[in-house]
Amino acid sequence: MPPYILAETFFTRYDNQLTAALSLVIAFALAALVDRVIVRRATALATIVRGGELSAEADTRVRFLRRVTEVTIVVIGLGVALSQFAALDRIAGTVLASSAIAAAVVGFAARQVLANAIAGMQIAITQPLRVGDQVTFEGETGTVEDVRLTSTWLRTGTDSRVIIPNEKLAAGVLRNESIESATVAVEVSVWIRPDADEAAALAAVQEALPDVQVRIAESTFEGIRLLILAAPTLPSTRPAHEADIRATALAALRGVGAR
């Protein structure tokens, strides 16, 4: 049999499979291409407006737009690929015969993902936080590293990552210390014994750290909490600065027997 007939037979027999594979390849390639175009376009605009650096607001929106675009293109490509198989049409027909049950199951399974994606869109538009902001959420403090389609990533002072679902973040109480300013507050709490001389403790810390403010924040049966307030600093230097202040204050308190 001539080669061209063999080739024709092969392509005719596996036409659907080849079309499905080609659809997926095109979808992933297009997603990568569009992602590069968005990044280059955003960088070009930033060069014109800000001299080459995206603002925190623009960076957050661009990151979210890239994720939404990539997912949309890949989902469309996957849908085109699956539509090439007749067996899936029969399965789909069977499933649609019980559409109420199918809708309930799919809706329940996808609710969390869709809710997180919609919350991510809300965060990208309203921007209660931006990439690079110093935030605290439910006791976790860190720098916003990325706002993804379904979650937001925080980088802590120990270089670990806290991953927060966007739905939870959008509905919770968020403390953003750098949204209106490039610097963040420096606050350190240290505890002394409940029977310690608080006046001597305050004086010792103030003498060891003359550039800070020291006050009594609370008093419980377990101890007395001293709050140390220092001058605002950059988010990147805050953890180290607070650690130095804490170490100095604890040494001063031990010196007067308050620890």
C-alpha positions as a LaTeX table, in Angstrom:
\begin{tabular}{lrrr}
\hline
Residue & $x$ (\AA) & $y$ (\AA) & $z$ (\AA) \\
\hline
Met1 & 0.00 & 0.00 & 0.00 \\
Pro2 & 1.44 & 3.42 & $-0.90$ \\
Pro3 & 2.68 & 5.58 & 1.99 \\
Tyr4 & 0.18 & 8.36 & 1.35 \\
Ile5 & $-2.69$ & 5.86 & 1.66 \\
Leu6 & $-1.29$ & 4.57 & 4.95 \\
Ala7 & $-0.99$ & 8.14 & 6.22 \\
Glu8 & $-4.51$ & 8.92 & 5.09 \\
Thr9 & $-5.81$ & 5.82 & 6.84 \\
Phe10 & $-3.96$ & 6.68 & 10.06 \\
Phe11 & $-5.26$ & 10.26 & 10.16 \\
Thr12 & $-8.76$ & 9.15 & 9.28 \\
Arg13 & $-8.79$ & 6.49 & 12.01 \\
Tyr14 & $-7.35$ & 8.71 & 14.75 \\
Asp15 & $-8.79$ & 12.02 & 13.60 \\
Asn16 & $-10.62$ & 12.73 & 16.88 \\
Gln17 & $-7.67$ & 11.82 & 19.08 \\
Leu18 & $-5.27$ & 13.96 & 17.05 \\
Thr19 & $-7.68$ & 16.89 & 17.10 \\
Ala20 & $-8.05$ & 16.57 & 20.87 \\
Ala21 & $-4.28$ & 16.43 & 21.41 \\
Leu22 & $-3.74$ & 19.39 & 19.08 \\
Ser23 & $-6.42$ & 21.37 & 20.93 \\
Leu24 & $-4.64$ & 20.84 & 24.24 \\
Val25 & $-1.24$ & 21.76 & 22.79 \\
Ile26 & $-2.65$ & 24.93 & 21.25 \\
Ala27 & $-4.45$ & 25.84 & 24.47 \\
Phe28 & $-1.33$ & 25.52 & 26.65 \\
Ala29 & 0.83 & 27.30 & 24.08 \\
Leu30 & $-1.72$ & 30.11 & 23.73 \\
Ala31 & $-1.99$ & 30.45 & 27.51 \\
Ala32 & 1.79 & 30.81 & 27.80 \\
Leu33 & 1.89 & 33.30 & 24.92 \\
Val34 & $-0.91$ & 35.45 & 26.30 \\
Asp35 & 0.74 & 35.40 & 29.73 \\
Arg36 & 3.98 & 36.75 & 28.22 \\
Val37 & 2.09 & 39.39 & 26.27 \\
Ile38 & 0.32 & 40.60 & 29.42 \\
Val39 & 3.58 & 40.77 & 31.37 \\
Arg40 & 5.41 & 42.62 & 28.59 \\
Arg41 & 2.54 & 45.04 & 28.07 \\
Ala42 & 2.30 & 45.77 & 31.78 \\
Thr43 & 6.06 & 46.26 & 32.01 \\
Ala44 & 6.02 & 48.60 & 29.00 \\
Leu45 & 3.25 & 50.71 & 30.53 \\
Ala46 & 5.10 & 50.78 & 33.85 \\
Thr47 & 8.23 & 51.99 & 32.06 \\
Ile48 & 6.28 & 54.86 & 30.54 \\
Val49 & 4.39 & 55.83 & 33.69 \\
Arg50 & 6.68 & 54.90 & 36.59 \\
Gly51 & 10.09 & 54.34 & 35.06 \\
Gly52 & 10.03 & 50.54 & 34.82 \\
Glu53 & 8.37 & 49.29 & 38.01 \\
Leu54 & 4.76 & 48.25 & 38.48 \\
Ser55 & 2.90 & 49.82 & 41.37 \\
Ala56 & 1.58 & 47.51 & 44.08 \\
Glu57 & $-1.99$ & 48.02 & 42.84 \\
Ala58 & $-1.11$ & 47.27 & 39.21 \\
Asp59 & 1.08 & 44.29 & 40.12 \\
Thr60 & $-1.77$ & 42.70 & 42.10 \\
Arg61 & $-4.29$ & 43.17 & 39.28 \\
Val62 & $-1.89$ & 41.95 & 36.59 \\
Arg63 & $-1.08$ & 38.78 & 38.55 \\
Phe64 & $-4.78$ & 37.98 & 38.98 \\
Leu65 & $-5.56$ & 38.76 & 35.33 \\
Arg66 & $-2.80$ & 36.39 & 34.21 \\
Arg67 & $-4.23$ & 33.53 & 36.31 \\
Val68 & $-7.81$ & 34.10 & 35.09 \\
Thr69 & $-6.70$ & 34.26 & 31.45 \\
Glu70 & $-4.59$ & 31.10 & 31.70 \\
Val71 & $-7.38$ & 29.10 & 33.36 \\
Thr72 & $-9.98$ & 30.32 & 30.84 \\
Ile73 & $-7.87$ & 29.35 & 27.81 \\
Val74 & $-6.97$ & 25.94 & 29.22 \\
Val75 & $-10.59$ & 25.17 & 30.15 \\
Ile76 & $-11.75$ & 26.08 & 26.63 \\
Gly77 & $-9.02$ & 23.89 & 25.12 \\
Leu78 & $-9.98$ & 21.02 & 27.41 \\
Gly79 & $-13.62$ & 21.40 & 26.41 \\
Val80 & $-12.74$ & 21.29 & 22.71 \\
Ala81 & $-10.60$ & 18.20 & 23.29 \\
Leu82 & $-13.32$ & 16.35 & 25.19 \\
Ser83 & $-15.91$ & 17.20 & 22.54 \\
Gln84 & $-14.00$ & 15.03 & 20.03 \\
Phe85 & $-14.97$ & 11.79 & 21.76 \\
Ala86 & $-18.40$ & 10.39 & 20.96 \\
Ala87 & $-18.30$ & 8.14 & 24.03 \\
Leu88 & $-18.27$ & 11.21 & 26.24 \\
Asp89 & $-21.38$ & 12.49 & 24.48 \\
Arg90 & $-23.22$ & 9.32 & 25.46 \\
Ile91 & $-22.00$ & 9.65 & 29.03 \\
Ala92 & $-23.04$ & 13.29 & 29.07 \\
Gly93 & $-26.48$ & 12.30 & 27.81 \\
Thr94 & $-26.85$ & 9.78 & 30.61 \\
Val95 & $-25.76$ & 12.33 & 33.19 \\
Leu96 & $-28.08$ & 15.00 & 31.81 \\
Ala97 & $-30.97$ & 12.57 & 32.13 \\
Ser98 & $-30.63$ & 13.08 & 35.86 \\
Ser99 & $-29.69$ & 16.75 & 35.57 \\
Ala100 & $-31.10$ & 17.79 & 38.92 \\
Ile101 & $-28.88$ & 15.36 & 40.81 \\
Ala102 & $-25.88$ & 16.17 & 38.62 \\
Ala103 & $-26.35$ & 19.91 & 39.10 \\
Ala104 & $-26.62$ & 19.48 & 42.85 \\
Val105 & $-23.48$ & 17.32 & 43.04 \\
Val106 & $-21.41$ & 19.54 & 40.75 \\
Gly107 & $-22.64$ & 22.69 & 42.44 \\
Phe108 & $-21.78$ & 21.38 & 45.88 \\
Ala109 & $-18.33$ & 20.17 & 44.79 \\
Ala110 & $-17.45$ & 23.37 & 42.95 \\
Arg111 & $-18.92$ & 25.85 & 45.41 \\
Gln112 & $-15.72$ & 26.33 & 47.37 \\
Val113 & $-13.56$ & 26.74 & 44.27 \\
Leu114 & $-15.98$ & 29.21 & 42.66 \\
Ala115 & $-16.38$ & 31.14 & 45.91 \\
Asn116 & $-12.61$ & 31.47 & 46.28 \\
Ala117 & $-12.26$ & 32.58 & 42.64 \\
Ile118 & $-14.99$ & 35.21 & 42.98 \\
Ala119 & $-13.45$ & 36.41 & 46.25 \\
Gly120 & $-10.08$ & 36.62 & 44.50 \\
Met121 & $-11.65$ & 38.82 & 41.83 \\
Gln122 & $-13.14$ & 41.02 & 44.55 \\
Ile123 & $-9.73$ & 41.33 & 46.25 \\
Ala124 & $-8.05$ & 42.20 & 42.94 \\
Ile125 & $-10.60$ & 44.96 & 42.27 \\
Thr126 & $-11.10$ & 46.48 & 45.73 \\
Gln127 & $-7.54$ & 45.72 & 46.89 \\
Pro128 & $-7.76$ & 45.58 & 50.69 \\
Leu129 & $-4.24$ & 44.20 & 50.28 \\
Arg130 & $-1.64$ & 44.36 & 47.53 \\
Val131 & 1.52 & 42.48 & 46.65 \\
Gly132 & 4.21 & 43.69 & 49.04 \\
Asp133 & 1.85 & 44.85 & 51.82 \\
Gln134 & 2.52 & 43.93 & 55.43 \\
Val135 & $-0.68$ & 42.37 & 56.80 \\
Thr136 & $-2.01$ & 40.43 & 59.78 \\
Phe137 & $-4.87$ & 37.96 & 59.41 \\
Glu138 & $-6.13$ & 35.75 & 62.23 \\
Gly139 & $-2.87$ & 36.03 & 64.13 \\
Glu140 & $-0.64$ & 35.40 & 61.10 \\
Thr141 & 1.60 & 38.31 & 60.06 \\
Gly142 & 3.54 & 38.47 & 56.83 \\
Thr143 & 4.21 & 40.19 & 53.53 \\
Val144 & 1.76 & 39.57 & 50.68 \\
Glu145 & 3.76 & 37.54 & 48.16 \\
Asp146 & 1.06 & 36.64 & 45.65 \\
Val147 & $-2.70$ & 36.94 & 45.06 \\
Arg148 & $-3.71$ & 33.81 & 43.16 \\
Leu149 & $-6.98$ & 32.68 & 41.67 \\
Thr150 & $-8.22$ & 30.89 & 44.78 \\
Ser151 & $-5.75$ & 31.82 & 47.52 \\
Thr152 & $-3.41$ & 34.53 & 48.80 \\
Trp153 & 0.16 & 33.76 & 49.89 \\
Leu154 & 1.88 & 35.50 & 52.81 \\
Arg155 & 5.63 & 35.28 & 53.49 \\
Thr156 & 6.38 & 35.40 & 57.23 \\
Gly157 & 9.49 & 36.70 & 58.94 \\
Thr158 & 10.87 & 33.15 & 59.11 \\
Asp159 & 10.48 & 32.83 & 55.30 \\
Ser160 & 7.64 & 30.32 & 55.62 \\
Arg161 & 4.38 & 30.66 & 53.67 \\
Val162 & 0.86 & 31.15 & 54.99 \\
Ile163 & $-1.77$ & 30.26 & 52.36 \\
Ile164 & $-5.19$ & 31.82 & 52.96 \\
Pro165 & $-8.31$ & 30.92 & 50.89 \\
Asn166 & $-9.59$ & 34.07 & 49.19 \\
Glu167 & $-13.16$ & 33.55 & 50.40 \\
Lys168 & $-12.01$ & 33.47 & 54.01 \\
Leu169 & $-9.76$ & 36.48 & 53.47 \\
Ala170 & $-12.51$ & 38.56 & 51.84 \\
Ala171 & $-14.96$ & 37.83 & 54.67 \\
Gly172 & $-12.51$ & 38.24 & 57.57 \\
Val173 & $-11.01$ & 41.17 & 59.46 \\
Leu174 & $-7.67$ & 42.09 & 57.90 \\
Arg175 & $-5.03$ & 44.40 & 59.36 \\
Asn176 & $-3.01$ & 46.09 & 56.61 \\
Glu177 & $-0.17$ & 48.18 & 57.99 \\
Ser178 & 1.27 & 49.48 & 54.72 \\
Ile179 & $-1.72$ & 50.17 & 52.47 \\
Glu180 & $-1.53$ & 53.94 & 53.01 \\
Ser181 & 2.18 & 54.20 & 53.81 \\
Ala182 & 5.45 & 52.70 & 52.63 \\
Thr183 & 6.50 & 52.06 & 56.23 \\
Val184 & 4.95 & 49.87 & 58.94 \\
Ala185 & 4.59 & 50.30 & 62.68 \\
Val186 & 7.03 & 48.55 & 65.00 \\
Glu187 & 5.36 & 47.07 & 68.09 \\
Val188 & 6.91 & 44.65 & 70.56 \\
Ser189 & 5.24 & 43.10 & 73.59 \\
Val190 & 7.15 & 41.68 & 76.55 \\
Trp191 & 5.76 & 40.22 & 79.76 \\
Ile192 & 6.89 & 40.67 & 83.35 \\
Arg193 & 5.83 & 38.85 & 86.50 \\
Pro194 & 2.50 & 39.94 & 88.03 \\
Asp195 & 4.28 & 40.89 & 91.27 \\
Ala196 & 7.15 & 42.74 & 89.54 \\
Asp197 & 7.83 & 46.44 & 90.06 \\
Glu198 & 6.25 & 47.83 & 86.90 \\
Ala199 & 7.72 & 51.30 & 87.42 \\
Ala200 & 11.25 & 49.90 & 87.61 \\
Ala201 & 10.56 & 47.71 & 84.57 \\
Leu202 & 9.32 & 50.67 & 82.52 \\
Ala203 & 12.32 & 52.75 & 83.53 \\
Ala204 & 14.79 & 49.95 & 82.70 \\
Val205 & 13.36 & 49.41 & 79.22 \\
Gln206 & 13.22 & 53.14 & 78.54 \\
Glu207 & 16.84 & 53.54 & 79.59 \\
Ala208 & 17.97 & 50.63 & 77.41 \\
Leu209 & 15.89 & 51.89 & 74.46 \\
Pro210 & 15.76 & 55.70 & 74.66 \\
Asp211 & 14.20 & 56.10 & 71.19 \\
Val212 & 11.05 & 54.08 & 71.91 \\
Gln213 & 7.83 & 54.54 & 73.86 \\
Val214 & 7.02 & 52.04 & 76.62 \\
Arg215 & 3.64 & 51.60 & 78.27 \\
Ile216 & 1.63 & 49.01 & 80.16 \\
Ala217 & $-0.74$ & 47.37 & 77.69 \\
Glu218 & $-2.59$ & 44.97 & 80.00 \\
Ser219 & $-2.42$ & 43.27 & 83.35 \\
Thr220 & $-3.67$ & 39.75 & 84.13 \\
Phe221 & $-3.15$ & 37.23 & 86.89 \\
Glu222 & $-0.46$ & 35.65 & 84.69 \\
Gly223 & 1.59 & 38.80 & 84.26 \\
Ile224 & 1.87 & 42.37 & 83.02 \\
Arg225 & 2.36 & 43.08 & 79.32 \\
Leu226 & 4.58 & 45.97 & 78.33 \\
Leu227 & 4.07 & 47.43 & 74.86 \\
Ile228 & 7.12 & 48.96 & 73.15 \\
Leu229 & 6.49 & 51.31 & 70.22 \\
Ala230 & 9.35 & 52.27 & 67.90 \\
Ala231 & 9.62 & 54.44 & 64.80 \\
Pro232 & 8.01 & 53.00 & 61.64 \\
Thr233 & 10.32 & 51.11 & 59.29 \\
Leu234 & 10.21 & 49.29 & 55.96 \\
Pro235 & 8.24 & 46.01 & 55.88 \\
Ser236 & 11.33 & 44.05 & 54.89 \\
Thr237 & 13.34 & 45.23 & 57.94 \\
Arg238 & 10.55 & 45.06 & 60.52 \\
Pro239 & 11.08 & 41.45 & 61.76 \\
Ala240 & 14.80 & 41.98 & 62.43 \\
His241 & 14.18 & 45.36 & 64.06 \\
Glu242 & 11.52 & 43.92 & 66.37 \\
Ala243 & 13.79 & 41.00 & 67.29 \\
Asp244 & 16.59 & 43.40 & 68.31 \\
Ile245 & 14.20 & 45.49 & 70.41 \\
Arg246 & 12.79 & 42.39 & 72.11 \\
Ala247 & 16.24 & 41.07 & 72.98 \\
Thr248 & 17.35 & 44.42 & 74.42 \\
Ala249 & 14.16 & 44.83 & 76.45 \\
Leu250 & 14.35 & 41.32 & 77.90 \\
Ala251 & 17.96 & 41.87 & 78.96 \\
Ala252 & 16.98 & 45.12 & 80.67 \\
Leu253 & 14.08 & 43.47 & 82.49 \\
Arg254 & 16.27 & 40.63 & 83.73 \\
Gly255 & 18.69 & 43.25 & 85.01 \\
Val256 & 16.03 & 44.64 & 87.39 \\
Gly257 & 14.60 & 41.20 & 88.30 \\
Ala258 & 11.29 & 41.68 & 86.47 \\
Arg259 & 11.69 & 38.45 & 84.49 \\
\hline
\end{tabular}
